[in-house]
Amino acid sequence: MRGLGNQIAVVLMAGAALLAAPVMRSIVPEQFVLDGGHIDHSIHGPILGDAQSFRRVAAIYTALGLGDQQSLAAMLGIALFIAAMFAAIGWTRIRDLSLVGLAAVAASLGLAAVYLAQYSKEHVTLLLVLLVLLLPRGRRWDLAVPLLCVAYGATLRPYWLLIAVLYLGWRILLSRTRNPLVIVAALALVYALLQPAFQIALGQTLEGMRTWSNEQQANADVATVIDSAFPDATGPLGVLSALIALVFLVIPVPLGSTGTPYYAVSALLIMAIWAVALRPVVRGELITTGRASRAGGARWGADPARPGAAPIGTPGASQGSGVRTARAVSLLLALLVVQAIFEPDYGSYLKHLTPMLPLVLAALPSGTDRSHAAAVLFPDARAARRQERSARHRPPVRAHRPRPSAPPVTSQIGGTP
């Protein structure tokens, strides 16, 4: 199903998620709506001293007139997600999504209905994601992404200050290489630099925050807890522990090996999310220098209206000459690096990942991307196909046949020719 059928299917799925938003709190299990309950408590009742982020989010809802309108707030959250989804994919590009792409859209809307149809701090994350997707192309606008992260970190979630710095690092690194050894070395360097910073600033090991959080959650589901490989390790062993945690966030073997079908499906869903998000990295579609760039990768901040810019739809060039996809993947990887340090369990991990799903959808391949990729990588074939199409639509040319010569004229007078 392609073309208009795709667009109708996506609109119907989005409409169903929006209509289901007001009743989702009464359908999903209690553990999925704990944050909504905390924020509602912050709006109407006494506030615990350590719930400052909940107080601030509660103040936002109150200022918007949604203090007693949690169902309306739920619909607002889903509406923001739908807007970010369309900003990520684009209305026209939906026509070219494959069945896998449509399944990704359906799964994303399903997760949004579960985690965002309530009072939630993730609505603020979602607003940041929408702004990132709507930013104009151009190198100077890349700096707006870390500024948004800094604003978010300063008001609600301090670890987004770290995400702001990591985003810039990934944005630069991924534009130059897809070598897995370089990427792993960069990850190890990041954790090696963070390790002493955590010791000085927090008095804890690199993964000490996760250990502390797990100890506080007496009622946490043991099957979803993310355990550190070496909880109190420092030095190279501490860096290795953080890298192992990151791998298990991308490939959640502990979650999938519990033997519970629900957790197995959740593990497959998480792997599918990162398979889509990391695809442009593995294929080198974000590289903007060297041979990869000449083969179709977009220059950082390239404008398709200028000479030398990669055409829209080439690898790394779709969605605004690849800038939107590059920003999306860089921000996702920055979040992943931080989640490997802080996330206590897979439930919280998936909840924090849900408002970022529009960024994953921005990396979805489409039929248009593949056809343009072939055209750029094989220009001679493109010219041959253009010639063939032109010949097919040109009216046939009749072969010229010489007309027979007229018989010699003889004079009727005198009888001689």
Coordinates of N, CA and C in Angstrom, one line a residue, residues 125-271:
T125 N 9.7 17.4 27.0 CA 10.7 16.8 26.1 C 10.1 16.8 24.7
L126 N 8.9 16.4 24.6 CA 8.2 16.4 23.3 C 8.2 17.7 22.6
L127 N 7.9 18.8 23.4 CA 7.9 20.1 22.8 C 9.3 20.5 22.3
L128 N 10.4 20.1 23.0 CA 11.8 20.3 22.6 C 12.0 19.6 21.3
V129 N 11.6 18.3 21.2 CA 11.8 17.6 20.0 C 11.1 18.2 18.8
L130 N 9.9 18.7 19.0 CA 9.1 19.4 17.9 C 9.9 20.6 17.4
L131 N 10.4 21.4 18.4 CA 11.2 22.6 18.0 C 12.4 22.2 17.2
V132 N 13.1 21.1 17.6 CA 14.3 20.7 16.9 C 14.0 20.3 15.5
L133 N 12.9 19.6 15.3 CA 12.5 19.2 13.9 C 12.0 20.3 13.1
L134 N 11.6 21.4 13.7 CA 11.1 22.6 12.9 C 12.2 23.6 12.6
L135 N 13.4 23.4 13.2 CA 14.4 24.4 13.0 C 14.8 24.5 11.5
P136 N 15.1 25.7 11.0 CA 15.6 25.8 9.6 C 16.9 25.1 9.4
R137 N 17.2 24.8 8.1 CA 18.5 24.3 7.8 C 19.5 25.3 7.9
G138 N 20.8 24.9 8.0 CA 21.9 25.9 8.1 C 22.7 25.6 9.3
R139 N 24.0 25.8 9.2 CA 24.9 25.4 10.3 C 24.6 26.2 11.5
R140 N 24.3 27.5 11.4 CA 24.1 28.3 12.6 C 22.9 27.8 13.4
W141 N 21.9 27.2 12.8 CA 20.8 26.7 13.5 C 21.1 25.4 14.3
D142 N 22.2 24.8 14.0 CA 22.6 23.6 14.8 C 22.9 24.0 16.2
L143 N 23.3 25.2 16.4 CA 23.6 25.7 17.8 C 22.3 25.9 18.6
A144 N 21.2 26.0 17.9 CA 19.9 26.2 18.6 C 19.5 24.9 19.4
V145 N 20.0 23.7 18.9 CA 19.6 22.5 19.5 C 20.3 22.4 20.9
P146 N 21.6 22.6 21.1 CA 22.1 22.6 22.5 C 21.5 23.7 23.4
L147 N 21.2 24.8 22.8 CA 20.6 25.9 23.6 C 19.2 25.4 24.1
L148 N 18.4 24.7 23.3 CA 17.2 24.2 23.8 C 17.4 23.2 24.9
C149 N 18.4 22.3 24.7 CA 18.8 21.3 25.8 C 19.2 22.0 27.1
V150 N 20.0 23.1 27.0 CA 20.4 23.8 28.2 C 19.3 24.4 28.9
A151 N 18.3 25.0 28.1 CA 17.1 25.5 28.8 C 16.3 24.5 29.5
Y152 N 16.2 23.3 28.9 CA 15.5 22.2 29.5 C 16.2 21.7 30.7
G153 N 17.5 21.6 30.6 CA 18.3 21.1 31.8 C 18.3 22.1 32.9
A154 N 18.3 23.4 32.6 CA 18.3 24.4 33.7 C 17.0 24.5 34.4
T155 N 15.9 24.1 33.8 CA 14.5 24.3 34.4 C 14.0 23.0 35.0
L156 N 14.2 21.8 34.3 CA 13.6 20.6 34.7 C 14.5 19.4 35.0
R157 N 15.4 19.1 34.0 CA 16.2 17.9 34.1 C 17.6 18.3 33.9
P158 N 18.4 18.3 35.0 CA 19.8 18.8 34.8 C 20.7 17.9 33.9
Y159 N 20.4 16.6 33.7 CA 21.2 15.8 32.9 C 21.1 16.2 31.4
W160 N 20.1 17.0 31.1 CA 20.1 17.5 29.7 C 21.2 18.6 29.4
L161 N 21.8 19.1 30.4 CA 23.0 20.0 30.2 C 24.1 19.1 29.6
L162 N 24.2 17.9 30.1 CA 25.2 17.0 29.5 C 24.9 16.6 28.1
I163 N 23.6 16.3 27.9 CA 23.1 16.0 26.5 C 23.4 17.1 25.5
A164 N 23.4 18.4 26.0 CA 23.7 19.5 25.1 C 25.1 19.4 24.6
V165 N 26.0 19.1 25.5 CA 27.5 19.0 25.1 C 27.7 17.8 24.2
L166 N 27.1 16.6 24.5 CA 27.2 15.4 23.8 C 26.6 15.5 22.4
Y167 N 25.6 16.3 22.2 CA 25.0 16.5 20.9 C 26.0 17.1 20.0
L168 N 26.6 18.2 20.4 CA 27.6 18.8 19.5 C 28.7 17.9 19.1
G169 N 29.2 17.0 20.1 CA 30.2 16.1 19.8 C 29.8 15.1 18.7
W170 N 28.6 14.5 18.9 CA 28.1 13.5 17.9 C 27.8 14.2 16.6
R171 N 27.3 15.4 16.6 CA 27.0 16.1 15.3 C 28.3 16.3 14.5
I172 N 29.4 16.6 15.2 CA 30.6 16.7 14.4 C 31.2 15.4 14.0
L173 N 31.2 14.4 15.0 CA 31.9 13.1 14.7 C 31.2 12.4 13.6
L174 N 29.8 12.3 13.7 CA 29.1 11.5 12.7 C 29.1 12.1 11.3
S175 N 29.5 13.4 11.2 CA 29.6 14.0 9.9 C 30.9 13.7 9.2
R176 N 31.8 13.0 10.0 CA 33.1 12.7 9.5 C 33.5 11.2 9.4
T177 N 32.8 10.3 10.1 CA 33.2 8.9 10.1 C 32.0 8.0 10.5
R178 N 32.0 6.8 10.0 CA 31.1 5.8 10.4 C 31.9 4.6 10.9
N179 N 33.2 4.7 11.1 CA 34.1 3.7 11.6 C 33.7 3.2 13.0
P180 N 33.2 2.0 13.2 CA 32.8 1.6 14.5 C 33.8 1.7 15.6
L181 N 35.1 1.5 15.2 CA 36.2 1.6 16.2 C 36.3 3.0 16.7
V182 N 36.2 4.0 15.8 CA 36.2 5.4 16.2 C 35.1 5.8 17.1
I183 N 33.9 5.3 16.8 CA 32.7 5.6 17.6 C 32.8 5.0 19.0
V184 N 33.3 3.7 19.1 CA 33.5 3.1 20.4 C 34.6 3.8 21.2
A185 N 35.6 4.2 20.5 CA 36.7 4.9 21.2 C 36.1 6.3 21.7
A186 N 35.3 6.9 20.9 CA 34.7 8.2 21.4 C 33.8 7.9 22.6
L187 N 33.0 6.8 22.6 CA 32.2 6.5 23.8 C 33.0 6.3 25.0
A188 N 34.1 5.5 24.9 CA 35.0 5.2 26.0 C 35.6 6.5 26.5
L189 N 36.0 7.4 25.6 CA 36.6 8.7 26.0 C 35.6 9.5 26.8
V190 N 34.4 9.5 26.4 CA 33.3 10.3 27.1 C 33.2 9.8 28.5
Y191 N 33.1 8.5 28.7 CA 32.9 7.9 30.0 C 34.1 8.1 30.9
A192 N 35.3 8.0 30.2 CA 36.6 8.2 31.0 C 36.6 9.6 31.5
L193 N 36.1 10.6 30.7 CA 36.2 12.0 31.2 C 35.1 12.3 32.2
L194 N 33.9 11.6 32.1 CA 32.8 11.8 33.0 C 33.1 11.2 34.4
Q195 N 33.9 10.1 34.4 CA 34.2 9.4 35.6 C 34.7 10.3 36.7
P196 N 35.8 11.0 36.5 CA 36.3 11.9 37.6 C 35.4 13.0 37.9
A197 N 34.6 13.5 36.8 CA 33.7 14.6 37.1 C 32.6 14.2 38.0
F198 N 32.1 12.9 37.9 CA 31.1 12.4 38.8 C 31.7 12.3 40.2
Q199 N 32.9 11.8 40.3 CA 33.5 11.7 41.6 C 33.6 13.0 42.3
I200 N 34.0 14.1 41.6 CA 34.2 15.4 42.2 C 32.8 16.1 42.5
A201 N 31.9 16.0 41.5 CA 30.6 16.8 41.6 C 29.6 16.0 42.5
L202 N 29.5 14.7 42.3 CA 28.5 14.0 43.0 C 29.0 13.0 44.1
G203 N 30.3 12.8 44.1 CA 30.9 11.9 45.1 C 30.5 10.5 44.9
Q204 N 30.2 10.1 43.6 CA 29.8 8.8 43.3 C 30.5 8.3 42.0
T205 N 30.4 6.9 41.9 CA 31.0 6.3 40.7 C 30.2 6.7 39.5
L206 N 30.6 6.3 38.3 CA 29.9 6.7 37.0 C 28.5 6.2 37.0
E207 N 28.2 5.0 37.5 CA 26.9 4.5 37.5 C 26.3 4.5 38.9
G208 N 26.8 5.3 39.8 CA 26.3 5.4 41.2 C 24.9 5.9 41.3
M209 N 24.5 6.8 40.4 CA 23.1 7.3 40.4 C 22.1 6.2 40.1
R210 N 22.4 5.3 39.2 CA 21.5 4.2 38.9 C 21.4 3.3 40.2
T211 N 22.5 2.9 40.8 CA 22.5 2.1 42.0 C 21.7 2.7 43.1
W212 N 21.9 4.0 43.3 CA 21.1 4.7 44.3 C 19.6 4.7 44.0
S213 N 19.3 4.9 42.7 CA 17.9 4.9 42.3 C 17.2 3.6 42.5
N214 N 17.9 2.5 42.1 CA 17.4 1.2 42.3 C 17.1 0.8 43.8
E215 N 18.0 1.3 44.6 CA 17.8 1.0 46.0 C 16.6 1.7 46.6
Q216 N 16.3 2.9 46.0 CA 15.1 3.6 46.5 C 13.8 3.0 46.1
Q217 N 13.8 2.3 45.0 CA 12.6 1.7 44.4 C 12.4 0.3 44.9
A218 N 11.8 0.2 46.1 CA 11.6 -1.1 46.7 C 10.6 -1.9 46.0
N219 N 9.6 -1.2 45.3 CA 8.6 -1.9 44.6 C 8.8 -2.1 43.1
A220 N 10.0 -1.8 42.7 CA 10.4 -1.9 41.3 C 10.3 -3.4 40.8
D221 N 9.9 -3.6 39.6 CA 9.9 -4.9 39.0 C 11.3 -5.4 38.8
V222 N 11.7 -6.5 39.4 CA 13.1 -6.9 39.3 C 13.4 -7.3 37.9
A223 N 12.5 -7.8 37.1 CA 12.7 -8.2 35.8 C 13.1 -7.0 34.9
T224 N 12.8 -5.8 35.2 CA 13.1 -4.7 34.3 C 14.2 -3.8 34.8
V225 N 14.8 -4.2 36.0 CA 15.9 -3.4 36.6 C 17.1 -3.5 35.7
I226 N 17.8 -2.4 35.5 CA 19.0 -2.4 34.8 C 20.2 -2.4 35.8
D227 N 20.8 -3.5 35.9 CA 21.9 -3.7 36.8 C 23.3 -3.3 36.2
S228 N 24.1 -2.7 37.0 CA 25.5 -2.4 36.5 C 26.3 -3.6 36.5
A229 N 27.1 -3.8 35.5 CA 28.0 -5.0 35.4 C 29.0 -5.0 36.6
F230 N 29.6 -3.8 36.8 CA 30.5 -3.6 37.9 C 30.1 -2.4 38.7
P231 N 29.2 -2.5 39.7 CA 28.5 -1.4 40.3 C 29.4 -0.3 40.9
D232 N 30.5 -0.7 41.6 CA 31.3 0.3 42.3 C 32.7 0.5 41.6
A233 N 32.8 0.0 40.4 CA 34.1 0.0 39.7 C 34.5 1.5 39.3
T234 N 35.8 1.7 39.3 CA 36.4 3.0 38.9 C 37.4 2.6 37.8
G235 N 38.0 3.7 37.2 CA 39.1 3.4 36.3 C 38.5 2.7 35.0
P236 N 39.4 2.0 34.3 CA 38.9 1.3 33.1 C 37.7 0.4 33.3
L237 N 37.6 -0.3 34.5 CA 36.5 -1.2 34.7 C 35.2 -0.4 34.8
G238 N 35.3 0.8 35.4 CA 34.1 1.7 35.4 C 33.6 2.1 34.0
V239 N 34.5 2.4 33.1 CA 34.2 2.7 31.8 C 33.6 1.5 31.1
L240 N 34.2 0.4 31.3 CA 33.7 -0.9 30.6 C 32.3 -1.1 31.1
S241 N 32.0 -0.9 32.4 CA 30.7 -1.1 33.0 C 29.6 -0.2 32.3
A242 N 30.0 1.0 32.1 CA 29.1 2.0 31.4 C 28.8 1.5 29.9
L243 N 29.9 1.1 29.3 CA 29.7 0.6 27.9 C 28.8 -0.6 27.8
I244 N 29.0 -1.5 28.7 CA 28.1 -2.7 28.7 C 26.6 -2.3 29.0
A245 N 26.4 -1.3 29.9 CA 25.1 -0.9 30.1 C 24.5 -0.2 28.8
L246 N 25.3 0.5 28.1 CA 24.8 1.1 26.8 C 24.5 0.0 25.8
V247 N 25.3 -1.0 25.7 CA 25.0 -2.1 24.8 C 23.6 -2.7 25.1
F248 N 23.4 -2.9 26.4 CA 22.2 -3.6 26.8 C 21.0 -2.6 26.7
L249 N 21.2 -1.3 26.5 CA 20.1 -0.5 26.2 C 19.7 -0.6 24.7
V250 N 20.6 -0.8 23.9 CA 20.4 -1.0 22.5 C 19.9 -2.4 22.2
I251 N 20.5 -3.4 22.8 CA 20.1 -4.8 22.6 C 19.8 -5.3 24.0
P252 N 18.6 -5.1 24.5 CA 18.2 -5.4 25.9 C 18.1 -6.9 26.2
V253 N 19.2 -7.6 26.1 CA 19.2 -9.1 26.4 C 18.6 -9.4 27.8
P254 N 19.0 -8.7 28.8 CA 18.4 -9.0 30.1 C 16.8 -9.0 30.1
L255 N 16.3 -8.0 29.4 CA 14.8 -7.9 29.4 C 14.2 -9.0 28.5
G256 N 14.8 -9.3 27.4 CA 14.2 -10.3 26.5 C 14.4 -11.7 27.0
S257 N 15.4 -11.9 27.9 CA 15.6 -13.3 28.4 C 14.8 -13.6 29.7
T258 N 13.9 -12.8 30.1 CA 13.1 -13.0 31.3 C 12.1 -14.2 31.1
G259 N 11.8 -14.4 29.8 CA 10.8 -15.5 29.5 C 9.4 -15.0 29.5
T260 N 9.1 -13.8 29.7 CA 7.8 -13.2 29.7 C 7.5 -12.7 28.3
P261 N 6.4 -13.0 27.7 CA 6.1 -12.5 26.3 C 6.1 -11.0 26.2
Y262 N 5.5 -10.4 27.2 CA 5.4 -8.9 27.2 C 6.8 -8.3 27.2
Y263 N 7.7 -8.8 28.0 CA 9.1 -8.2 28.1 C 9.8 -8.6 26.8
A264 N 9.6 -9.7 26.3 CA 10.3 -10.1 25.0 C 9.8 -9.2 23.9
V265 N 8.6 -8.9 23.8 CA 8.1 -7.9 22.8 C 8.7 -6.5 23.0
S266 N 8.7 -6.1 24.3 CA 9.3 -4.8 24.6 C 10.8 -4.8 24.2
A267 N 11.5 -5.9 24.4 CA 12.9 -5.9 24.0 C 13.1 -5.8 22.5
L268 N 12.2 -6.5 21.7 CA 12.2 -6.4 20.3 C 11.9 -5.0 19.8
L269 N 11.0 -4.4 20.5 CA 10.6 -3.0 20.1 C 11.7 -2.1 20.3
I270 N 12.5 -2.2 21.4 CA 13.6 -1.3 21.7 C 14.7 -1.6 20.6
M271 N 15.0 -2.8 20.3 CA 16.0 -3.1 19.2 C 15.5 -2.5 17.9

